[in-house]
Structure formats: C-alpha cells, structure tokens
CSV table of C-alpha atoms in Angstrom, one decimal:
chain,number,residue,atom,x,y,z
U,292,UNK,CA,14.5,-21.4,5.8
U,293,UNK,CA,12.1,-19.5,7.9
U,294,UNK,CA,14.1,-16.6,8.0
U,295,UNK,CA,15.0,-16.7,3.8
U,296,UNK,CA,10.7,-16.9,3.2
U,297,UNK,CA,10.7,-14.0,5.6
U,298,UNK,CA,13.3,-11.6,3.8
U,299,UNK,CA,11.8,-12.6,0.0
U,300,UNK,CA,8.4,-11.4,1.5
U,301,UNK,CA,9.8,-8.1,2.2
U,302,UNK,CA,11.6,-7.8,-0.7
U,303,UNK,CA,9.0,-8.4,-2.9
U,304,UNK,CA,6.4,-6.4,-0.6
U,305,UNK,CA,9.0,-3.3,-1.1
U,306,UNK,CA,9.3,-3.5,-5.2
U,307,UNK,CA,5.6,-3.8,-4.8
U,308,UNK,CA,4.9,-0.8,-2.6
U,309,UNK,CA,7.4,1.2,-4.9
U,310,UNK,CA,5.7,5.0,-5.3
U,311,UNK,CA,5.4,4.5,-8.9
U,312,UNK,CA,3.7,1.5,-8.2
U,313,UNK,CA,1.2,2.8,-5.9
U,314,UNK,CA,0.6,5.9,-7.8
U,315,UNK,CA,-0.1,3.4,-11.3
U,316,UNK,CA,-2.9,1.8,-8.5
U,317,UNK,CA,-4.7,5.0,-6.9
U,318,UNK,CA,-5.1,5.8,-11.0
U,319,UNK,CA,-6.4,2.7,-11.8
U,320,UNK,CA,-8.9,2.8,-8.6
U,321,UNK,CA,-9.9,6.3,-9.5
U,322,UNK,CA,-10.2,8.6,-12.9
U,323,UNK,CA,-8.2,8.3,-15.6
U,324,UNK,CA,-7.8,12.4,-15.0
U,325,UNK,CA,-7.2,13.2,-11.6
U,326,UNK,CA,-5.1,15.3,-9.9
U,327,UNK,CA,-1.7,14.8,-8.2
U,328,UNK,CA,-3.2,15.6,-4.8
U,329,UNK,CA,-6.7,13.7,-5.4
U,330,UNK,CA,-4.3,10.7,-5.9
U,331,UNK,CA,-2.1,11.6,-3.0
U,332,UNK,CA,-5.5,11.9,-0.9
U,333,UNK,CA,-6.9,8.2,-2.0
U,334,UNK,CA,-3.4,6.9,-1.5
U,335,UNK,CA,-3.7,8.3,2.9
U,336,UNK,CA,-7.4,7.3,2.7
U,337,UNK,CA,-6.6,3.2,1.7
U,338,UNK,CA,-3.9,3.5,4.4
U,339,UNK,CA,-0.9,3.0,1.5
U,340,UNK,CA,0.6,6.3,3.3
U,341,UNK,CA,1.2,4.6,7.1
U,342,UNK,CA,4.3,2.9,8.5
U,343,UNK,CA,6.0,0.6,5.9
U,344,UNK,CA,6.2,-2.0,8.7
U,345,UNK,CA,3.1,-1.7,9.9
U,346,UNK,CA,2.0,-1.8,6.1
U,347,UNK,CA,3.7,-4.7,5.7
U,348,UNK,CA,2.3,-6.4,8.9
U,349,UNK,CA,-1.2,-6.1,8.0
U,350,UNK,CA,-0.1,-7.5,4.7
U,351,UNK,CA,1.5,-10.8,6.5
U,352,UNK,CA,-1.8,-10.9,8.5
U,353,UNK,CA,0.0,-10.0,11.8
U,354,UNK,CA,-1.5,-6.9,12.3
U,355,UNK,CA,-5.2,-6.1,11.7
U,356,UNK,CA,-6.4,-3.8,9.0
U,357,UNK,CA,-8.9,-1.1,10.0
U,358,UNK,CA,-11.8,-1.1,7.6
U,359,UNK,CA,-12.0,1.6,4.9
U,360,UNK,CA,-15.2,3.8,5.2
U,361,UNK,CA,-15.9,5.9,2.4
U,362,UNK,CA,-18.2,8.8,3.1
C-alpha cells in the first residue's frame, strides 16, 4: 500500500513538473511578455531548476526548502 501511495506521488509530481508546465507557471508568476531567458532565470531562482529528487523531497516534506529571497 505504502509503496503504491509512494509511486502515484511521483507520478503525479512528474506530469506536474513537466517543462511545459513549469514554463505555463513562471508566466503566470511574472509578465504576460517576458523573455525566454527572464522565464528560464525565475524558474533557477524558485529552485524549479534543482535535482528532480531533491525537488520532489522538499515537496513530500522530507527535505527542507531554503527560503526564496528576492532582491
């Protein structure tokens, strides 16, 4: 059981991490009008850029997040 709840969380953590996805996101979070590398920037800036796993640990709650400072 354990181990079935732990693959559908990664599936559905994957199809939600998709790049189309997160690129549909950084435009949502930013303007309507930006460029391909502004987006790419806020993308490594939120931390959407690290380690999938690692991603997906902090997402679980297993690892901890590191605060987001903007400047």
């Amino acid at each position: 059981m354990a181990l079935t709840m732990l693959c559908l969380t990664l599936v559905v953590f994957f199809l939600i991490n998709l790049n189309p996805n997160l690129k549909k996101l950084a435009i949502s979070q930013t303007e309507m009008h930006t460029s391909a590398e502004q987006l790419e920037d806020w993308l490594v800036n939120h931390g959407y850029r690290q380690n999938f796993f690692v991603r997906y640990g902090q997402w679980l709650g297993v690892l901890p997040k590191q605060p987001i400072i903007d400047p």
